[in-house]
Amino acid sequence: MKIQTLAGLISLALISTPALSAGADDGHSHDELAVGNPGKAAQAKRTIAVSMMETEDGKMLFDPSEITAAQGETIRIVIKNTGEVDHEFVMDGRAENAKHKALMEKFPEMEHDDPNAVRLAPGEEGEIVWTFTKAGEFEFACLIPGHYESGMHGPLTVASK
Ligand SMILES: [Cu+2]
């Protein structure tokens, strides 16, 4: 069985738990995440370039190491894997990332196609256009097993209007 989305996997794995994201039970589409929604490229007035890499001393990093957005802002995030192993960029709440990370450890082969995430092979580039609809403290991370612990996470702050 191939599970296409994280939401699908979570619903299978955690049927009895309450909704994971704030958007799940408040009348919005279930695709809406606490961190916001996919945005329209035409509305993006700012681009943030993010690199993902390993260092010679065994760390794994994002550059920049933190991201700040304004509530309501649409940003084009261009992500490049300049390292030598696969990496991913996932934006979510810290608790949601921790759950997702635990699932990745349990199901290392899991494939997902979530709008708030991109997985890239070495040398690849991808992008996410995102509208940060809600203010708060979120996180971007690589949830491939071992990478978070090696340094691949950073704060994503959405400042209220
Ligand atoms: Cu990684």
mmCIF file of N, CA, C and O in Angstrom, residues 16-111:
data_model
loop_
_atom_site.group_PDB
_atom_site.id
_atom_site.type_symbol
_atom_site.label_atom_id
_atom_site.label_comp_id
_atom_site.label_asym_id
_atom_site.label_seq_id
_atom_site.Cartn_x
_atom_site.Cartn_y
_atom_site.Cartn_z
ATOM 1 N N SER A 16 -7.237 7.344 16.635
ATOM 2 C CA SER A 16 -7.960 7.704 17.850
ATOM 3 C C SER A 16 -7.520 9.034 18.459
ATOM 4 O O SER A 16 -8.083 9.475 19.438
ATOM 5 N N THR A 17 -6.500 9.656 17.868
ATOM 6 C CA THR A 17 -6.024 10.896 18.481
ATOM 7 C C THR A 17 -6.779 12.098 17.935
ATOM 8 O O THR A 17 -7.319 12.047 16.840
ATOM 9 N N PRO A 18 -6.793 13.167 18.677
ATOM 10 C CA PRO A 18 -7.466 14.372 18.188
ATOM 11 C C PRO A 18 -6.760 14.934 16.960
ATOM 12 O O PRO A 18 -5.635 14.560 16.666
ATOM 13 N N ALA A 19 -7.426 15.802 16.289
ATOM 14 C CA ALA A 19 -6.866 16.423 15.085
ATOM 15 C C ALA A 19 -5.506 17.035 15.377
ATOM 16 O O ALA A 19 -5.285 17.620 16.426
ATOM 17 N N LEU A 20 -4.599 16.863 14.437
ATOM 18 C CA LEU A 20 -3.232 17.332 14.655
ATOM 19 C C LEU A 20 -3.059 18.812 14.394
ATOM 20 O O LEU A 20 -2.274 19.467 15.042
ATOM 21 N N SER A 21 -3.758 19.321 13.420
ATOM 22 C CA SER A 21 -3.526 20.727 13.109
ATOM 23 C C SER A 21 -4.763 21.532 13.468
ATOM 24 O O SER A 21 -5.869 21.029 13.460
ATOM 25 N N ALA A 22 -4.517 22.780 13.750
ATOM 26 C CA ALA A 22 -5.611 23.655 14.155
ATOM 27 C C ALA A 22 -6.673 23.742 13.073
ATOM 28 O O ALA A 22 -7.833 23.950 13.354
ATOM 29 N N GLY A 23 -6.244 23.560 11.814
ATOM 30 C CA GLY A 23 -7.188 23.701 10.712
ATOM 31 C C GLY A 23 -8.107 22.509 10.534
ATOM 32 O O GLY A 23 -9.055 22.572 9.780
ATOM 33 N N ALA A 24 -7.827 21.407 11.224
ATOM 34 C CA ALA A 24 -8.524 20.166 10.915
ATOM 35 C C ALA A 24 -9.979 20.144 11.361
ATOM 36 O O ALA A 24 -10.791 19.487 10.753
ATOM 37 N N ASP A 25 -10.303 20.866 12.408
ATOM 38 C CA ASP A 25 -11.664 20.714 12.920
ATOM 39 C C ASP A 25 -12.344 22.056 13.161
ATOM 40 O O ASP A 25 -13.245 22.170 13.963
ATOM 41 N N ASP A 26 -11.895 23.075 12.475
ATOM 42 C CA ASP A 26 -12.522 24.380 12.709
ATOM 43 C C ASP A 26 -13.309 24.844 11.482
ATOM 44 O O ASP A 26 -13.591 26.023 11.344
ATOM 45 N N GLY A 27 -13.624 23.906 10.612
ATOM 46 C CA GLY A 27 -14.465 24.250 9.482
ATOM 47 C C GLY A 27 -13.705 24.608 8.223
ATOM 48 O O GLY A 27 -14.292 24.784 7.177
ATOM 49 N N HIS A 28 -12.384 24.709 8.325
ATOM 50 C CA HIS A 28 -11.596 24.971 7.132
ATOM 51 C C HIS A 28 -11.317 23.658 6.417
ATOM 52 O O HIS A 28 -11.531 22.589 6.947
ATOM 53 N N SER A 29 -10.797 23.806 5.225
ATOM 54 C CA SER A 29 -10.329 22.639 4.498
ATOM 55 C C SER A 29 -9.286 21.915 5.339
ATOM 56 O O SER A 29 -8.510 22.543 6.051
ATOM 57 N N HIS A 30 -9.229 20.594 5.242
ATOM 58 C CA HIS A 30 -8.261 19.887 6.074
ATOM 59 C C HIS A 30 -6.842 20.106 5.587
ATOM 60 O O HIS A 30 -5.892 19.768 6.257
ATOM 61 N N ASP A 31 -6.688 20.716 4.419
ATOM 62 C CA ASP A 31 -5.345 20.999 3.930
ATOM 63 C C ASP A 31 -4.735 22.233 4.589
ATOM 64 O O ASP A 31 -3.546 22.467 4.489
ATOM 65 N N GLU A 32 -5.549 23.018 5.252
ATOM 66 C CA GLU A 32 -5.015 24.218 5.881
ATOM 67 C C GLU A 32 -4.232 23.847 7.123
ATOM 68 O O GLU A 32 -4.704 23.130 7.996
ATOM 69 N N LEU A 33 -3.013 24.350 7.191
ATOM 70 C CA LEU A 33 -2.139 24.047 8.317
ATOM 71 C C LEU A 33 -2.040 25.263 9.214
ATOM 72 O O LEU A 33 -2.304 26.384 8.797
ATOM 73 N N ALA A 34 -1.599 25.048 10.448
ATOM 74 C CA ALA A 34 -1.423 26.157 11.372
ATOM 75 C C ALA A 34 -0.487 27.209 10.800
ATOM 76 O O ALA A 34 -0.668 28.399 11.014
ATOM 77 N N VAL A 35 0.526 26.742 10.056
ATOM 78 C CA VAL A 35 1.536 27.664 9.534
ATOM 79 C C VAL A 35 1.033 28.460 8.321
ATOM 80 O O VAL A 35 1.652 29.429 7.923
ATOM 81 N N GLY A 36 -0.098 28.070 7.761
ATOM 82 C CA GLY A 36 -0.658 28.837 6.645
ATOM 83 C C GLY A 36 -1.100 27.965 5.501
ATOM 84 O O GLY A 36 -1.437 26.792 5.697
ATOM 85 N N ASN A 37 -1.081 28.536 4.313
ATOM 86 C CA ASN A 37 -1.604 27.865 3.114
ATOM 87 C C ASN A 37 -0.652 28.060 1.938
ATOM 88 O O ASN A 37 0.062 29.051 1.895
ATOM 89 N N PRO A 38 -0.744 27.160 0.964
ATOM 90 C CA PRO A 38 -0.018 27.425 -0.286
ATOM 91 C C PRO A 38 -0.458 28.788 -0.831
ATOM 92 O O PRO A 38 -1.632 29.145 -0.737
ATOM 93 N N GLY A 39 0.480 29.537 -1.360
ATOM 94 C CA GLY A 39 0.170 30.871 -1.875
ATOM 95 C C GLY A 39 0.248 30.924 -3.386
ATOM 96 O O GLY A 39 0.638 29.951 -4.034
ATOM 97 N N LYS A 40 -0.141 32.054 -3.927
ATOM 98 C CA LYS A 40 -0.064 32.268 -5.373
ATOM 99 C C LYS A 40 1.231 33.027 -5.689
ATOM 100 O O LYS A 40 1.525 34.043 -5.067
ATOM 101 N N ALA A 41 1.953 32.510 -6.672
ATOM 102 C CA ALA A 41 3.256 33.091 -7.007
ATOM 103 C C ALA A 41 3.139 34.588 -7.312
ATOM 104 O O ALA A 41 4.016 35.373 -6.948
ATOM 105 N N ALA A 42 2.047 34.992 -7.941
ATOM 106 C CA ALA A 42 1.890 36.403 -8.322
ATOM 107 C C ALA A 42 1.806 37.313 -7.097
ATOM 108 O O ALA A 42 2.064 38.510 -7.198
ATOM 109 N N GLN A 43 1.440 36.745 -5.950
ATOM 110 C CA GLN A 43 1.314 37.564 -4.734
ATOM 111 C C GLN A 43 2.600 37.608 -3.916
ATOM 112 O O GLN A 43 2.669 38.316 -2.911
ATOM 113 N N ALA A 44 3.592 36.840 -4.321
ATOM 114 C CA ALA A 44 4.837 36.796 -3.558
ATOM 115 C C ALA A 44 5.678 38.023 -3.889
ATOM 116 O O ALA A 44 6.081 38.212 -5.033
ATOM 117 N N LYS A 45 5.914 38.858 -2.893
ATOM 118 C CA LYS A 45 6.718 40.075 -3.120
ATOM 119 C C LYS A 45 8.139 39.888 -2.610
ATOM 120 O O LYS A 45 8.962 40.774 -2.699
ATOM 121 N N ARG A 46 8.390 38.712 -2.040
ATOM 122 C CA ARG A 46 9.706 38.486 -1.455
ATOM 123 C C ARG A 46 10.105 37.040 -1.691
ATOM 124 O O ARG A 46 9.253 36.143 -1.663
ATOM 125 N N THR A 47 11.390 36.848 -1.953
ATOM 126 C CA THR A 47 11.931 35.495 -2.136
ATOM 127 C C THR A 47 12.978 35.251 -1.070
ATOM 128 O O THR A 47 13.797 36.124 -0.790
ATOM 129 N N ILE A 48 12.925 34.093 -0.463
ATOM 130 C CA ILE A 48 13.966 33.695 0.494
ATOM 131 C C ILE A 48 14.672 32.480 -0.099
ATOM 132 O O ILE A 48 14.011 31.499 -0.470
ATOM 133 N N ALA A 49 15.979 32.561 -0.215
ATOM 134 C CA ALA A 49 16.765 31.431 -0.720
ATOM 135 C C ALA A 49 17.293 30.650 0.476
ATOM 136 O O ALA A 49 17.908 31.225 1.372
ATOM 137 N N VAL A 50 17.028 29.368 0.487
ATOM 138 C CA VAL A 50 17.458 28.502 1.591
ATOM 139 C C VAL A 50 18.353 27.398 1.032
ATOM 140 O O VAL A 50 17.982 26.738 0.055
ATOM 141 N N SER A 51 19.517 27.228 1.641
ATOM 142 C CA SER A 51 20.392 26.116 1.264
ATOM 143 C C SER A 51 20.368 25.049 2.346
ATOM 144 O O SER A 51 20.249 25.366 3.526
ATOM 145 N N MET A 52 20.503 23.807 1.922
ATOM 146 C CA MET A 52 20.570 22.671 2.858
ATOM 147 C C MET A 52 21.881 21.952 2.576
ATOM 148 O O MET A 52 22.229 21.721 1.416
ATOM 149 N N MET A 53 22.605 21.645 3.631
ATOM 150 C CA MET A 53 23.952 21.086 3.423
ATOM 151 C C MET A 53 24.453 20.342 4.654
ATOM 152 O O MET A 53 23.891 20.460 5.736
ATOM 153 N N GLU A 54 25.545 19.613 4.437
ATOM 154 C CA GLU A 54 26.276 19.005 5.551
ATOM 155 C C GLU A 54 27.572 19.797 5.726
ATOM 156 O O GLU A 54 28.059 20.402 4.774
ATOM 157 N N THR A 55 28.129 19.774 6.930
ATOM 158 C CA THR A 55 29.419 20.425 7.153
ATOM 159 C C THR A 55 30.483 19.350 7.374
ATOM 160 O O THR A 55 30.163 18.188 7.644
ATOM 161 N N GLU A 56 31.748 19.776 7.282
ATOM 162 C CA GLU A 56 32.833 18.799 7.410
ATOM 163 C C GLU A 56 32.906 18.182 8.795
ATOM 164 O O GLU A 56 33.407 17.069 8.955
ATOM 165 N N ASP A 57 32.385 18.908 9.803
ATOM 166 C CA ASP A 57 32.429 18.342 11.158
ATOM 167 C C ASP A 57 31.168 17.556 11.509
ATOM 168 O O ASP A 57 30.870 17.335 12.679
ATOM 169 N N GLY A 58 30.410 17.119 10.493
ATOM 170 C CA GLY A 58 29.316 16.189 10.733
ATOM 171 C C GLY A 58 27.973 16.815 11.062
ATOM 172 O O GLY A 58 27.028 16.110 11.401
ATOM 173 N N LYS A 59 27.874 18.130 10.956
ATOM 174 C CA LYS A 59 26.581 18.771 11.194
ATOM 175 C C LYS A 59 25.816 18.867 9.879
ATOM 176 O O LYS A 59 26.374 18.727 8.795
ATOM 177 N N MET A 60 24.519 19.095 10.014
ATOM 178 C CA MET A 60 23.668 19.344 8.854
ATOM 179 C C MET A 60 22.922 20.635 9.128
ATOM 180 O O MET A 60 22.414 20.833 10.233
ATOM 181 N N LEU A 61 22.867 21.488 8.140
ATOM 182 C CA LEU A 61 22.384 22.853 8.385
ATOM 183 C C LEU A 61 21.440 23.370 7.318
ATOM 184 O O LEU A 61 21.479 22.934 6.167
ATOM 185 N N PHE A 62 20.646 24.330 7.748
ATOM 186 C CA PHE A 62 19.941 25.211 6.826
ATOM 187 C C PHE A 62 20.648 26.563 6.879
ATOM 188 O O PHE A 62 21.069 27.014 7.941
ATOM 189 N N ASP A 63 20.743 27.218 5.732
ATOM 190 C CA ASP A 63 21.238 28.588 5.674
ATOM 191 C C ASP A 63 20.224 29.384 4.870
ATOM 192 O O ASP A 63 20.043 29.088 3.697
ATOM 193 N N PRO A 64 19.513 30.342 5.446
ATOM 194 C CA PRO A 64 19.657 30.874 6.803
ATOM 195 C C PRO A 64 19.152 29.901 7.868
ATOM 196 O O PRO A 64 18.429 28.952 7.563
ATOM 197 N N SER A 65 19.531 30.184 9.119
ATOM 198 C CA SER A 65 19.157 29.295 10.212
ATOM 199 C C SER A 65 17.839 29.708 10.855
ATOM 200 O O SER A 65 17.330 29.003 11.727
ATOM 201 N N GLU A 66 17.289 30.853 10.448
ATOM 202 C CA GLU A 66 15.953 31.227 10.907
ATOM 203 C C GLU A 66 15.239 32.030 9.833
ATOM 204 O O GLU A 66 15.883 32.632 8.975
ATOM 205 N N ILE A 67 13.913 31.979 9.887
ATOM 206 C CA ILE A 67 13.089 32.673 8.891
ATOM 207 C C ILE A 67 12.035 33.473 9.639
ATOM 208 O O ILE A 67 11.442 32.992 10.604
ATOM 209 N N THR A 68 11.830 34.715 9.176
ATOM 210 C CA THR A 68 10.795 35.563 9.761
ATOM 211 C C THR A 68 9.864 36.023 8.660
ATOM 212 O O THR A 68 10.312 36.404 7.573
ATOM 213 N N ALA A 69 8.571 35.989 8.936
ATOM 214 C CA ALA A 69 7.569 36.447 7.978
ATOM 215 C C ALA A 69 6.584 37.343 8.719
ATOM 216 O O ALA A 69 6.514 37.330 9.946
ATOM 217 N N ALA A 70 5.821 38.109 7.943
ATOM 218 C CA ALA A 70 4.755 38.925 8.516
ATOM 219 C C ALA A 70 3.432 38.219 8.248
ATOM 220 O O ALA A 70 3.249 37.608 7.188
ATOM 221 N N GLN A 71 2.531 38.300 9.206
ATOM 222 C CA GLN A 71 1.225 37.663 9.026
ATOM 223 C C GLN A 71 0.568 38.213 7.755
ATOM 224 O O GLN A 71 0.540 39.422 7.539
ATOM 225 N N GLY A 72 0.088 37.312 6.929
ATOM 226 C CA GLY A 72 -0.551 37.702 5.675
ATOM 227 C C GLY A 72 0.393 37.752 4.485
ATOM 228 O O GLY A 72 -0.040 37.842 3.347
ATOM 229 N N GLU A 73 1.682 37.672 4.764
ATOM 230 C CA GLU A 73 2.679 37.782 3.700
ATOM 231 C C GLU A 73 2.779 36.481 2.893
ATOM 232 O O GLU A 73 2.745 35.388 3.456
ATOM 233 N N THR A 74 2.936 36.642 1.586
ATOM 234 C CA THR A 74 3.202 35.492 0.712
ATOM 235 C C THR A 74 4.666 35.543 0.311
ATOM 236 O O THR A 74 5.147 36.579 -0.149
ATOM 237 N N ILE A 75 5.358 34.464 0.526
ATOM 238 C CA ILE A 75 6.800 34.408 0.256
ATOM 239 C C ILE A 75 7.101 33.229 -0.664
ATOM 240 O O ILE A 75 6.527 32.151 -0.519
ATOM 241 N N ARG A 76 7.994 33.498 -1.587
ATOM 242 C CA ARG A 76 8.509 32.423 -2.440
ATOM 243 C C ARG A 76 9.780 31.924 -1.772
ATOM 244 O O ARG A 76 10.730 32.692 -1.595
ATOM 245 N N ILE A 77 9.772 30.670 -1.372
ATOM 246 C CA ILE A 77 10.939 30.087 -0.708
ATOM 247 C C ILE A 77 11.605 29.157 -1.712
ATOM 248 O O ILE A 77 10.996 28.172 -2.159
ATOM 249 N N VAL A 78 12.818 29.507 -2.094
ATOM 250 C CA VAL A 78 13.563 28.702 -3.062
ATOM 251 C C VAL A 78 14.587 27.902 -2.270
ATOM 252 O O VAL A 78 15.423 28.474 -1.564
ATOM 253 N N ILE A 79 14.476 26.588 -2.356
ATOM 254 C CA ILE A 79 15.292 25.712 -1.525
ATOM 255 C C ILE A 79 16.251 24.933 -2.407
ATOM 256 O O ILE A 79 15.843 24.345 -3.419
ATOM 257 N N LYS A 80 17.520 24.940 -2.026
ATOM 258 C CA LYS A 80 18.498 24.191 -2.813
ATOM 259 C C LYS A 80 19.271 23.241 -1.904
ATOM 260 O O LYS A 80 19.703 23.624 -0.814
ATOM 261 N N ASN A 81 19.413 22.017 -2.361
ATOM 262 C CA ASN A 81 20.236 21.044 -1.633
ATOM 263 C C ASN A 81 21.651 21.126 -2.189
ATOM 264 O O ASN A 81 21.938 20.617 -3.271
ATOM 265 N N THR A 82 22.524 21.810 -1.436
ATOM 266 C CA THR A 82 23.913 21.942 -1.874
ATOM 267 C C THR A 82 24.783 20.874 -1.216
ATOM 268 O O THR A 82 26.014 20.919 -1.319
ATOM 269 N N GLY A 83 24.159 19.915 -0.534
ATOM 270 C CA GLY A 83 24.904 18.866 0.145
ATOM 271 C C GLY A 83 25.076 17.628 -0.715
ATOM 272 O O GLY A 83 24.892 17.664 -1.932
ATOM 273 N N GLU A 84 25.410 16.541 -0.044
ATOM 274 C CA GLU A 84 25.714 15.303 -0.759
ATOM 275 C C GLU A 84 24.768 14.159 -0.434
ATOM 276 O O GLU A 84 24.955 13.041 -0.884
ATOM 277 N N VAL A 85 23.748 14.427 0.387
ATOM 278 C CA VAL A 85 22.708 13.431 0.659
ATOM 279 C C VAL A 85 21.350 14.132 0.526
ATOM 280 O O VAL A 85 21.276 15.356 0.501
ATOM 281 N N ASP A 86 20.275 13.346 0.433
ATOM 282 C CA ASP A 86 18.932 13.918 0.347
ATOM 283 C C ASP A 86 18.617 14.746 1.594
ATOM 284 O O ASP A 86 19.032 14.392 2.700
ATOM 285 N N HIS A 87 17.865 15.811 1.384
ATOM 286 C CA HIS A 87 17.361 16.601 2.503
ATOM 287 C C HIS A 87 15.943 17.024 2.197
ATOM 288 O O HIS A 87 15.506 16.995 1.040
ATOM 289 N N GLU A 88 15.224 17.444 3.243
ATOM 290 C CA GLU A 88 13.899 18.005 3.009
ATOM 291 C C GLU A 88 13.698 19.249 3.852
ATOM 292 O O GLU A 88 14.366 19.459 4.862
ATOM 293 N N PHE A 89 12.787 20.062 3.366
ATOM 294 C CA PHE A 89 12.412 21.298 4.044
ATOM 295 C C PHE A 89 10.932 21.162 4.355
ATOM 296 O O PHE A 89 10.116 21.027 3.446
ATOM 297 N N VAL A 90 10.595 21.132 5.636
ATOM 298 C CA VAL A 90 9.201 21.003 6.069
ATOM 299 C C VAL A 90 8.894 22.163 7.004
ATOM 300 O O VAL A 90 9.632 22.390 7.961
ATOM 301 N N MET A 91 7.811 22.878 6.752
ATOM 302 C CA MET A 91 7.386 23.949 7.664
ATOM 303 C C MET A 91 6.136 23.499 8.394
ATOM 304 O O MET A 91 5.173 23.055 7.768
ATOM 305 N N ASP A 92 6.144 23.661 9.707
ATOM 306 C CA ASP A 92 4.958 23.278 10.474
ATOM 307 C C ASP A 92 5.138 23.772 11.903
ATOM 308 O O ASP A 92 6.150 24.393 12.223
ATOM 309 N N GLY A 93 4.164 23.450 12.768
ATOM 310 C CA GLY A 93 4.362 23.724 14.189
ATOM 311 C C GLY A 93 5.412 22.764 14.733
ATOM 312 O O GLY A 93 5.660 21.710 14.144
ATOM 313 N N ARG A 94 6.024 23.133 15.857
ATOM 314 C CA ARG A 94 7.040 22.235 16.427
ATOM 315 C C ARG A 94 6.446 20.875 16.793
ATOM 316 O O ARG A 94 7.061 19.843 16.561
ATOM 317 N N ALA A 95 5.253 20.878 17.364
ATOM 318 C CA ALA A 95 4.627 19.618 17.781
ATOM 319 C C ALA A 95 4.310 18.753 16.567
ATOM 320 O O ALA A 95 4.512 17.535 16.590
ATOM 321 N N GLU A 96 3.822 19.401 15.488
ATOM 322 C CA GLU A 96 3.494 18.648 14.272
ATOM 323 C C GLU A 96 4.766 18.076 13.654
ATOM 324 O O GLU A 96 4.781 16.930 13.193
ATOM 325 N N ASN A 97 5.838 18.868 13.652
ATOM 326 C CA ASN A 97 7.104 18.353 13.120
ATOM 327 C C ASN A 97 7.603 17.178 13.952
ATOM 328 O O ASN A 97 8.130 16.201 13.409
ATOM 329 N N ALA A 98 7.439 17.256 15.264
ATOM 330 C CA ALA A 98 7.896 16.158 16.128
ATOM 331 C C ALA A 98 7.115 14.878 15.828
ATOM 332 O O ALA A 98 7.684 13.782 15.784
ATOM 333 N N LYS A 99 5.813 15.010 15.572
ATOM 334 C CA LYS A 99 4.999 13.826 15.232
ATOM 335 C C LYS A 99 5.406 13.269 13.879
ATOM 336 O O LYS A 99 5.533 12.049 13.701
ATOM 337 N N HIS A 100 5.585 14.172 12.942
ATOM 338 C CA HIS A 100 5.999 13.777 11.587
ATOM 339 C C HIS A 100 7.364 13.063 11.644
ATOM 340 O O HIS A 100 7.587 12.032 10.996
ATOM 341 N N LYS A 101 8.267 13.614 12.468
ATOM 342 C CA LYS A 101 9.606 13.039 12.619
ATOM 343 C C LYS A 101 9.523 11.618 13.186
ATOM 344 O O LYS A 101 10.211 10.706 12.716
ATOM 345 N N ALA A 102 8.653 11.415 14.167
ATOM 346 C CA ALA A 102 8.483 10.078 14.756
ATOM 347 C C ALA A 102 7.958 9.099 13.705
ATOM 348 O O ALA A 102 8.380 7.938 13.644
ATOM 349 N N LEU A 103 7.051 9.577 12.852
ATOM 350 C CA LEU A 103 6.532 8.718 11.776
ATOM 351 C C LEU A 103 7.625 8.366 10.779
ATOM 352 O O LEU A 103 7.707 7.232 10.303
ATOM 353 N N MET A 104 8.470 9.343 10.467
ATOM 354 C CA MET A 104 9.568 9.094 9.519
ATOM 355 C C MET A 104 10.537 8.056 10.078
ATOM 356 O O MET A 104 11.128 7.286 9.334
ATOM 357 N N GLU A 105 10.708 8.078 11.406
ATOM 358 C CA GLU A 105 11.614 7.100 12.017
ATOM 359 C C GLU A 105 10.995 5.701 11.970
ATOM 360 O O GLU A 105 11.690 4.708 11.800
ATOM 361 N N LYS A 106 9.669 5.660 12.097
ATOM 362 C CA LYS A 106 8.958 4.376 12.090
ATOM 363 C C LYS A 106 8.805 3.828 10.675
ATOM 364 O O LYS A 106 8.859 2.615 10.456
ATOM 365 N N PHE A 107 8.580 4.720 9.739
ATOM 366 C CA PHE A 107 8.353 4.324 8.346
ATOM 367 C C PHE A 107 9.355 5.072 7.457
ATOM 368 O O PHE A 107 8.998 6.028 6.777
ATOM 369 N N PRO A 108 10.622 4.644 7.482
ATOM 370 C CA PRO A 108 11.652 5.406 6.748
ATOM 371 C C PRO A 108 11.379 5.514 5.248
ATOM 372 O O PRO A 108 11.881 6.422 4.600
ATOM 373 N N GLU A 109 10.600 4.604 4.702
ATOM 374 C CA GLU A 109 10.331 4.649 3.259
ATOM 375 C C GLU A 109 9.110 5.481 2.920
ATOM 376 O O GLU A 109 8.699 5.533 1.770
ATOM 377 N N MET A 110 8.503 6.099 3.924
ATOM 378 C CA MET A 110 7.257 6.801 3.637
ATOM 379 C C MET A 110 7.465 7.899 2.605
ATOM 380 O O MET A 110 8.449 8.610 2.604
ATOM 381 N N GLU A 111 6.497 7.979 1.718
ATOM 382 C CA GLU A 111 6.533 9.039 0.720
ATOM 383 C C GLU A 111 5.401 9.974 1.046
ATOM 384 O O GLU A 111 4.345 9.544 1.457
#
